[in-house]
Short mmCIF file of C-alpha atoms and ligand atoms in Angstrom, two decimals:
data_model
loop_
_atom_site.label_atom_id
_atom_site.label_comp_id
_atom_site.label_asym_id
_atom_site.label_seq_id
_atom_site.Cartn_x
_atom_site.Cartn_y
_atom_site.Cartn_z
CA MET M 1 44.80 5.61 -69.88
CA ASN M 2 42.32 8.26 -71.05
CA LEU M 3 42.89 11.02 -73.57
CA ALA M 4 43.47 13.72 -70.94
CA SER M 5 46.27 11.76 -69.25
CA ARG M 6 47.86 10.94 -72.59
CA LEU M 7 47.79 14.62 -73.50
CA SER M 8 49.32 15.78 -70.22
CA GLU M 9 51.97 13.06 -70.38
CA ALA M 10 52.97 14.17 -73.89
CA LYS M 11 52.98 17.81 -72.82
CA ALA M 12 55.16 17.11 -69.79
CA ARG M 13 57.71 15.48 -72.10
CA SER M 14 57.41 18.29 -74.69
CA ALA M 15 56.40 15.59 -77.15
CA ARG M 16 53.73 15.63 -79.83
CA LEU M 17 50.91 13.11 -79.67
CA PHE M 18 49.55 11.08 -82.60
CA ARG M 19 47.03 8.31 -82.84
CA ALA M 20 45.72 5.89 -85.43
CA PRO M 21 42.62 3.71 -84.99
CA GLY M 22 42.10 -0.01 -85.46
CA ARG M 23 39.94 -1.14 -88.37
CA VAL M 24 37.10 -3.60 -88.27
CA ASN M 25 36.18 -5.06 -91.62
CA ILE M 26 32.43 -5.55 -91.84
CA ILE M 27 32.63 -7.68 -94.98
CA GLY M 28 34.97 -8.20 -97.96
CA GLU M 29 37.78 -10.40 -96.66
CA HIS M 30 40.77 -11.49 -98.76
CA THR M 31 39.41 -9.49 -101.67
CA ASP M 32 41.68 -6.43 -101.50
CA TYR M 33 44.76 -8.10 -103.00
CA ASN M 34 42.50 -9.42 -105.75
CA ASP M 35 41.52 -5.88 -106.81
CA GLY M 36 38.14 -6.42 -105.17
CA LEU M 37 35.66 -4.72 -102.84
CA VAL M 38 35.86 -4.22 -99.06
CA LEU M 39 33.68 -2.56 -96.42
CA PRO M 40 35.74 -1.62 -93.35
CA THR M 41 35.07 0.84 -90.55
CA ASN M 42 37.42 2.13 -87.86
CA THR M 43 37.03 1.72 -84.12
CA ALA M 44 38.13 3.70 -81.09
CA LEU M 45 41.01 1.46 -80.17
CA TYR M 46 44.10 3.44 -80.95
CA THR M 47 47.81 3.12 -81.44
CA TRP M 48 49.07 6.10 -79.42
CA LEU M 49 52.43 7.52 -80.38
CA THR M 50 54.42 10.33 -78.79
CA ILE M 51 57.34 11.80 -80.67
CA SER M 52 60.03 14.38 -80.03
CA PRO M 53 62.70 15.31 -82.55
CA ARG M 54 66.39 14.52 -82.07
CA LEU M 55 69.27 16.47 -83.49
CA ASP M 56 70.88 13.41 -85.10
CA ARG M 57 69.44 10.88 -87.57
CA THR M 58 68.67 8.16 -85.06
CA VAL M 59 65.13 6.93 -84.52
CA GLN M 60 64.68 5.32 -81.12
CA VAL M 61 61.40 3.55 -80.53
CA THR M 62 59.97 2.19 -77.30
CA THR M 63 56.93 -0.05 -77.31
CA ARG M 64 55.08 -0.16 -74.04
CA ASN M 65 53.11 -3.25 -75.02
CA LEU M 66 56.17 -5.36 -75.74
CA ARG M 67 58.38 -3.55 -73.18
CA ASP M 68 61.14 -3.13 -75.69
CA THR M 69 63.32 -0.27 -76.98
CA GLN M 70 65.21 -0.42 -80.28
CA SER M 71 66.79 2.11 -82.59
CA PHE M 72 68.07 2.53 -86.13
CA SER M 73 69.79 5.19 -88.19
CA LEU M 74 67.89 6.96 -90.96
CA ASP M 75 71.16 6.83 -92.95
CA ASP M 76 71.22 3.05 -92.98
CA ILE M 77 67.77 1.46 -92.91
CA ARG M 78 67.77 -2.27 -93.44
CA ARG M 79 65.31 -5.03 -92.60
CA SER M 80 66.18 -6.52 -89.23
CA GLU M 81 68.01 -9.85 -89.28
CA LYS M 82 65.42 -11.20 -86.90
CA PRO M 83 62.09 -9.86 -88.25
CA GLY M 84 60.04 -7.98 -85.68
CA TRP M 85 57.89 -4.99 -84.82
CA LEU M 86 60.61 -2.42 -85.60
CA ASP M 87 60.48 -3.39 -89.28
CA TYR M 88 57.09 -1.69 -89.62
CA VAL M 89 58.61 1.59 -88.37
CA LYS M 90 61.76 1.17 -90.45
CA GLY M 91 59.76 0.45 -93.58
CA VAL M 92 57.69 3.60 -93.22
CA ALA M 93 60.77 5.76 -92.58
CA ALA M 94 62.68 4.22 -95.49
CA LEU M 95 59.89 4.73 -98.00
CA ILE M 96 59.27 8.33 -96.92
CA GLU M 97 62.98 9.05 -97.53
CA ILE M 98 62.76 7.37 -100.92
CA GLU M 99 59.98 9.87 -101.73
CA GLY M 100 62.68 12.53 -101.34
CA ILE M 101 61.63 13.78 -97.91
CA ARG M 102 64.53 14.13 -95.47
CA LEU M 103 63.40 12.97 -92.05
CA GLN M 104 64.63 14.11 -88.70
CA GLY M 105 65.75 11.68 -86.01
CA ALA M 106 63.22 11.11 -83.23
CA GLU M 107 62.40 9.60 -79.86
CA ILE M 108 59.18 7.65 -80.25
CA SER M 109 57.04 5.89 -77.70
CA VAL M 110 54.22 3.60 -78.84
CA ASP M 111 51.33 2.27 -76.80
CA SER M 112 48.65 0.29 -78.60
CA GLU M 113 45.16 -0.62 -77.46
CA ILE M 114 44.67 -2.90 -80.47
CA PRO M 115 45.23 -6.61 -79.82
CA ILE M 116 48.34 -7.67 -81.76
CA GLY M 117 47.63 -10.42 -84.30
CA GLY M 118 43.88 -10.08 -83.67
CA GLY M 119 42.72 -9.13 -87.17
CA LEU M 120 42.03 -5.48 -86.29
CA SER M 121 44.98 -3.95 -88.20
CA SER M 122 47.39 -3.34 -85.36
CA SER M 123 50.16 -3.23 -88.01
CA ALA M 124 48.53 -0.70 -90.32
CA SER M 125 47.65 1.44 -87.33
CA LEU M 126 51.28 1.47 -86.19
CA GLU M 127 52.40 2.30 -89.73
CA LEU M 128 50.00 5.23 -90.11
CA ALA M 129 50.72 6.66 -86.66
CA THR M 130 54.43 6.48 -87.51
CA ALA M 131 54.06 8.04 -90.97
CA ASN M 132 52.00 10.95 -89.66
CA ALA M 133 54.40 11.60 -86.79
CA LEU M 134 57.67 11.35 -88.75
CA LEU M 135 56.33 13.56 -91.52
CA GLU M 136 54.96 16.21 -89.16
CA ILE M 137 58.12 16.62 -87.09
CA SER M 138 60.11 16.89 -90.30
CA GLY M 139 57.85 19.66 -91.60
CA ALA M 140 56.45 17.58 -94.44
CA THR M 141 52.94 16.61 -95.45
CA MET M 142 51.38 13.90 -97.54
CA LYS M 143 47.76 13.19 -98.45
CA PRO M 144 46.16 10.38 -96.38
CA GLN M 145 45.63 8.31 -99.54
CA GLN M 146 49.29 8.59 -100.46
CA MET M 147 50.33 7.76 -96.92
CA ALA M 148 48.13 4.65 -97.03
CA ALA M 149 49.79 3.44 -100.22
CA LEU M 150 53.25 4.12 -98.80
CA CYS M 151 52.46 2.19 -95.61
CA GLN M 152 51.14 -0.78 -97.62
CA GLN M 153 54.44 -0.85 -99.54
CA ALA M 154 56.34 -0.64 -96.26
CA GLU M 155 54.52 -3.68 -94.90
CA GLN M 156 55.15 -5.63 -98.09
CA GLN M 157 58.82 -4.74 -98.39
CA TYR M 158 59.91 -4.62 -94.75
CA ALA M 159 57.57 -7.04 -92.95
CA GLY M 160 57.30 -9.40 -95.93
CA VAL M 161 53.48 -9.50 -95.92
CA ASN M 162 51.98 -9.23 -99.41
CA CYS M 163 48.99 -7.36 -98.03
CA GLY M 164 46.34 -5.45 -99.94
CA ILE M 165 45.42 -1.80 -99.40
CA MET M 166 42.33 -2.17 -97.20
CA ASP M 167 43.83 -1.77 -93.72
CA GLN M 168 46.04 1.23 -94.44
CA TYR M 169 43.32 2.95 -96.47
CA SER M 170 40.72 2.50 -93.77
CA VAL M 171 43.01 3.65 -90.94
CA ALA M 172 44.09 6.70 -92.95
CA CYS M 173 40.85 7.68 -94.67
CA CYS M 174 37.65 6.12 -93.31
CA PRO M 175 35.42 8.96 -92.03
CA ARG M 176 34.49 8.93 -88.34
CA GLY M 177 31.47 6.77 -87.52
CA GLU M 178 30.98 5.49 -91.06
CA ALA M 179 31.90 2.45 -93.06
CA MET M 180 33.79 2.80 -96.34
CA ARG M 181 33.08 0.79 -99.46
CA LEU M 182 36.44 0.72 -101.16
CA ASP M 183 37.07 -0.48 -104.66
CA CYS M 184 40.63 -1.74 -104.27
CA ARG M 185 41.35 -1.41 -107.97
CA SER M 186 40.23 2.17 -108.66
CA LEU M 187 40.55 3.24 -105.00
CA GLU M 188 37.16 4.86 -105.31
CA ALA M 189 35.84 5.18 -101.75
CA THR M 190 32.18 5.67 -100.83
CA SER M 191 30.92 6.40 -97.31
CA VAL M 192 28.27 4.04 -96.00
CA VAL M 193 26.10 4.95 -93.01
CA ILE M 194 25.85 2.37 -90.22
CA PRO M 195 22.27 2.24 -88.90
CA ALA M 196 21.94 3.01 -85.17
CA ASP M 197 19.94 -0.21 -84.66
CA ILE M 198 23.03 -2.36 -85.09
CA SER M 199 26.32 -2.57 -83.24
CA PHE M 200 29.38 -4.58 -84.05
CA VAL M 201 30.65 -6.68 -81.18
CA VAL M 202 34.22 -7.94 -81.56
CA THR M 203 35.46 -10.90 -79.51
CA ASP M 204 39.02 -12.19 -79.44
CA SER M 205 39.38 -15.96 -79.78
CA GLY M 206 42.71 -15.68 -77.98
CA VAL M 207 44.52 -17.36 -80.89
CA LYS M 208 47.18 -14.99 -82.24
CA HIS M 209 48.07 -15.02 -85.90
CA SER M 210 51.31 -13.82 -87.40
CA LEU M 211 50.96 -12.73 -91.01
CA PRO M 212 54.68 -12.85 -91.87
CA ASP M 213 54.56 -16.59 -91.00
CA GLY M 214 53.30 -17.66 -94.39
CA GLY M 215 49.59 -18.64 -94.38
CA TYR M 216 48.53 -15.23 -95.65
CA ASN M 217 51.06 -14.98 -98.48
CA ASN M 218 50.22 -18.53 -99.39
CA ARG M 219 46.55 -17.60 -99.95
CA ALA M 220 47.62 -14.64 -102.11
CA ASP M 221 49.74 -17.03 -104.23
CA GLU M 222 46.86 -19.49 -104.55
CA CYS M 223 44.59 -16.71 -105.83
CA GLN M 224 47.26 -15.80 -108.39
CA LYS M 225 47.44 -19.41 -109.50
CA ALA M 226 43.66 -19.61 -109.92
CA LEU M 227 43.78 -16.40 -111.93
CA ALA M 228 46.57 -17.70 -114.17
CA LEU M 229 44.51 -20.82 -114.99
CA ILE M 230 41.50 -18.68 -115.85
CA GLN M 231 43.64 -16.37 -117.99
CA GLU M 232 44.75 -19.34 -120.11
CA ILE M 233 41.16 -19.44 -121.32
CA GLU M 234 40.29 -15.77 -121.08
CA PRO M 235 43.38 -13.57 -121.23
CA GLY M 236 41.19 -10.47 -120.94
CA ILE M 237 40.48 -11.18 -117.27
CA GLN M 238 42.92 -9.10 -115.25
CA SER M 239 42.02 -10.24 -111.75
CA LEU M 240 39.52 -12.46 -109.94
CA ARG M 241 37.57 -9.29 -109.43
CA ASP M 242 36.57 -9.33 -113.10
CA ILE M 243 34.54 -12.52 -112.68
CA SER M 244 30.88 -12.52 -111.64
CA VAL M 245 29.20 -15.25 -109.58
CA THR M 246 27.49 -16.71 -112.67
CA GLY M 247 30.57 -16.05 -114.81
CA LEU M 248 32.61 -18.38 -112.60
CA GLN M 249 30.53 -21.39 -113.67
CA LYS M 250 32.24 -21.35 -117.04
CA PHE M 251 35.63 -22.02 -115.43
CA GLU M 252 34.54 -24.57 -112.83
CA SER M 253 35.49 -27.70 -114.74
CA LEU M 254 38.84 -26.22 -115.77
CA LEU M 255 40.13 -25.42 -112.31
CA ASP M 256 41.59 -27.86 -109.80
CA VAL M 257 39.60 -28.21 -106.58
CA LEU M 258 41.77 -25.85 -104.53
CA SER M 259 41.91 -23.11 -107.16
CA LEU M 260 38.16 -23.27 -107.61
CA ARG M 261 37.57 -22.89 -103.88
CA ARG M 262 39.87 -19.89 -103.57
CA ALA M 263 38.40 -18.20 -106.64
CA ARG M 264 34.85 -18.92 -105.52
CA HIS M 265 35.46 -17.24 -102.18
CA VAL M 266 36.79 -14.08 -103.79
CA VAL M 267 34.07 -13.90 -106.44
CA THR M 268 31.18 -14.48 -104.03
CA GLU M 269 32.68 -12.21 -101.35
CA ASN M 270 32.87 -9.27 -103.78
CA HIS M 271 29.20 -9.84 -104.53
CA ARG M 272 28.40 -9.94 -100.80
CA VAL M 273 30.07 -6.56 -100.26
CA ASP M 274 27.65 -4.87 -102.64
CA SER M 275 24.71 -6.78 -101.16
CA ALA M 276 25.81 -5.62 -97.70
CA CYS M 277 25.99 -1.99 -98.85
CA ALA M 278 22.44 -2.32 -100.21
CA ALA M 279 21.27 -3.93 -96.95
CA LEU M 280 22.79 -1.11 -94.91
CA ALA M 281 21.25 1.53 -97.17
CA SER M 282 17.78 0.05 -96.70
CA ASN M 283 18.31 -0.66 -92.98
CA ASP M 284 17.81 -4.37 -93.65
CA ILE M 285 19.83 -5.53 -90.69
CA GLU M 286 18.64 -9.14 -90.83
CA LYS M 287 20.02 -9.34 -94.37
CA LEU M 288 23.34 -7.88 -93.24
CA GLY M 289 23.60 -10.52 -90.52
CA LYS M 290 22.87 -13.26 -93.06
CA LEU M 291 25.56 -11.96 -95.44
CA VAL M 292 28.10 -11.81 -92.64
CA SER M 293 27.34 -15.45 -91.78
CA GLU M 294 27.66 -16.45 -95.44
CA SER M 295 31.00 -14.66 -95.60
CA HIS M 296 32.19 -16.73 -92.65
CA THR M 297 31.09 -20.00 -94.24
CA SER M 298 32.96 -19.10 -97.39
CA LEU M 299 36.11 -18.10 -95.47
CA ARG M 300 35.95 -21.38 -93.56
CA ASP M 301 35.10 -23.80 -96.35
CA ASP M 302 36.43 -22.23 -99.53
CA PHE M 303 39.28 -20.04 -98.29
CA GLU M 304 40.17 -22.26 -95.31
CA VAL M 305 41.39 -19.50 -92.99
CA SER M 306 39.32 -20.29 -89.90
CA CYS M 307 40.34 -22.49 -86.97
CA LYS M 308 38.72 -24.58 -84.24
CA GLU M 309 38.54 -21.80 -81.64
CA ILE M 310 37.01 -19.34 -84.10
CA GLU M 311 34.37 -21.91 -85.05
CA THR M 312 33.45 -22.43 -81.40
CA LEU M 313 33.26 -18.70 -80.83
CA VAL M 314 31.10 -18.04 -83.91
CA GLU M 315 28.72 -20.78 -82.79
CA ILE M 316 28.47 -19.31 -79.29
CA ALA M 317 27.92 -15.77 -80.57
CA ASP M 318 25.32 -16.86 -83.12
CA ALA M 319 23.37 -18.63 -80.36
CA CYS M 320 22.73 -15.23 -78.69
CA ASP M 321 19.23 -13.91 -79.43
CA GLY M 322 20.57 -10.42 -80.12
CA VAL M 323 23.15 -11.56 -82.68
CA LEU M 324 22.18 -11.48 -86.36
CA GLY M 325 25.35 -13.07 -87.75
CA SER M 326 29.05 -13.50 -86.98
CA ARG M 327 32.25 -14.11 -88.84
CA MET M 328 36.01 -14.10 -88.46
CA VAL M 329 37.51 -10.70 -89.13
CA GLY M 330 40.79 -9.80 -90.85
CA ALA M 331 43.21 -12.32 -92.26
CA GLY M 332 42.01 -15.25 -90.12
CA PHE M 333 44.04 -18.17 -88.70
CA GLY M 334 42.80 -17.00 -85.28
CA GLY M 335 42.21 -13.46 -84.07
CA CYS M 336 38.79 -11.89 -83.53
CA ILE M 337 35.24 -12.46 -84.68
CA LEU M 338 32.70 -9.76 -85.46
CA SER M 339 29.03 -10.14 -84.52
CA VAL M 340 26.31 -7.99 -86.05
CA THR M 341 24.16 -7.34 -82.98
CA HIS M 342 20.92 -5.50 -82.21
CA THR M 343 22.09 -2.37 -80.37
CA SER M 344 19.41 -2.87 -77.74
CA ARG M 345 20.72 -6.37 -77.00
CA VAL M 346 24.46 -5.76 -76.91
CA ALA M 347 24.80 -6.08 -73.12
CA GLU M 348 22.99 -9.41 -72.86
CA SER M 349 24.89 -10.81 -75.86
CA ILE M 350 28.24 -9.82 -74.37
CA GLU M 351 27.30 -11.43 -71.10
CA LYS M 352 26.45 -14.71 -72.80
CA ILE M 353 29.54 -14.77 -75.02
CA ASN M 354 31.67 -13.92 -72.03
CA SER M 355 30.28 -16.70 -69.94
CA ASP M 356 30.04 -19.41 -72.63
CA TYR M 357 33.42 -18.82 -74.30
CA GLY M 358 34.99 -17.98 -70.95
CA LYS M 359 34.11 -21.47 -69.73
CA ILE M 360 35.96 -22.98 -72.67
CA ILE M 361 39.15 -20.93 -72.50
CA GLY M 362 39.14 -20.66 -68.72
CA ASP M 363 39.23 -16.87 -68.74
CA ALA M 364 37.01 -13.96 -69.82
CA PRO M 365 37.61 -13.21 -73.51
CA TRP M 366 38.51 -9.71 -74.66
CA ILE M 367 35.32 -8.13 -76.02
CA HIS M 368 34.94 -4.73 -77.65
CA VAL M 369 31.97 -2.85 -79.11
CA VAL M 370 32.95 -0.90 -82.22
CA ALA M 371 32.86 2.83 -81.45
CA GLN M 372 33.32 5.90 -83.65
CA ALA M 373 36.95 6.77 -84.31
CA ASN M 374 38.89 9.47 -86.11
CA PRO M 375 41.25 8.41 -88.88
CA ALA M 376 45.01 8.65 -88.16
CA ALA M 377 46.09 12.16 -87.16
CA GLU M 378 47.88 14.31 -84.61
CA VAL M 379 46.07 15.02 -81.34
CA ASP M 380 46.42 18.66 -80.48
CA THR M 381 48.40 19.08 -77.24
CA GLN M 382 47.86 22.84 -77.05
C1 GLA J 401 45.04 -8.48 -93.62
C2 GLA J 401 45.68 -7.68 -94.74
C3 GLA J 401 44.61 -6.98 -95.59
C4 GLA J 401 43.53 -7.95 -96.03
C5 GLA J 401 43.00 -8.79 -94.86
C6 GLA J 401 42.07 -9.87 -95.30
O1 GLA J 401 44.42 -7.64 -92.69
O2 GLA J 401 46.57 -6.72 -94.23
O3 GLA J 401 45.22 -6.37 -96.69
O4 GLA J 401 43.97 -8.77 -97.07
O5 GLA J 401 44.07 -9.38 -94.13
O6 GLA J 401 40.92 -9.33 -95.85
#
């Protein structure tokens, strides 16, 4: 459905229309919850949300994707007994009320273009679309940065995912058409220009991940364990982020094999984020491709969040002449890969990936070229 039909549909129902983009992380994976560095951008795949106020305090939500309608009362918000998609909406509503803002009941309809469990922040996008919409119809406002932090808390407390701040911050704040280097400790954000010579091609492996299922939280715990071991020797180190690539050598013999691997990924990935920013600034696209490939190797071997299908897909994408480097994107355990591609060779690369991976999975994979997107906001229906 295009923007014009979404607008007229909302208008016909006297509803207001909101949208929040998906995010594509260029580099800096599993670093955010270690106070580290990330480099996401947003893409024009949106969670679309229409909302009209109700007179009572019920929030009724329909998801077109999952063909489901559920409701809850703003006077009694509790995590669902059977965890599910509504918890993301409940969490956002609950935390806004805790901020002292009294929300109005609402009829909400959600339609997302972002593949669920694909590593493109479908959850954060739903959270931010919801936060914007609930606040607006209740006559309240909040800064995007504050909304991002609130939505992160909502995901942690209501969906049980101990996520970092990257997804919510990118969806809420990343400027249109740019990447954002975010320091997840200070929350200092710097815009990074993406050269026109490169495009980011995203391909879905078809393997869905579910973050509340445990693998993600388990990695966060392992990073904490590695940190605790390091702190026994150097209590001044507050997070893995405080360790440089050469500085890690000092701790190598003191860490067990698993802790060393996890720590090494985080430490080297932070370094790669800054190298990637430098490569983008000097239009060194070959270097960017190389860094993206190195990030993938580290995620596969040291962080162990890849899977067989992702490996096949990365290999296929990297065999395309127009592709400079590929890696898994988002939390991992399936989902999408990102390929840094010469803009002039996007079409031929897509054709090859389509045909080669299509033969393996027996169907054409979902492929998307990252396109400029606005951060989460209302779409004017007037
Ligand atoms: C998920 C989380 C983010 C981040 C990435 C991995 O998308 O929500 O906070 O940790 O995984 O980089």
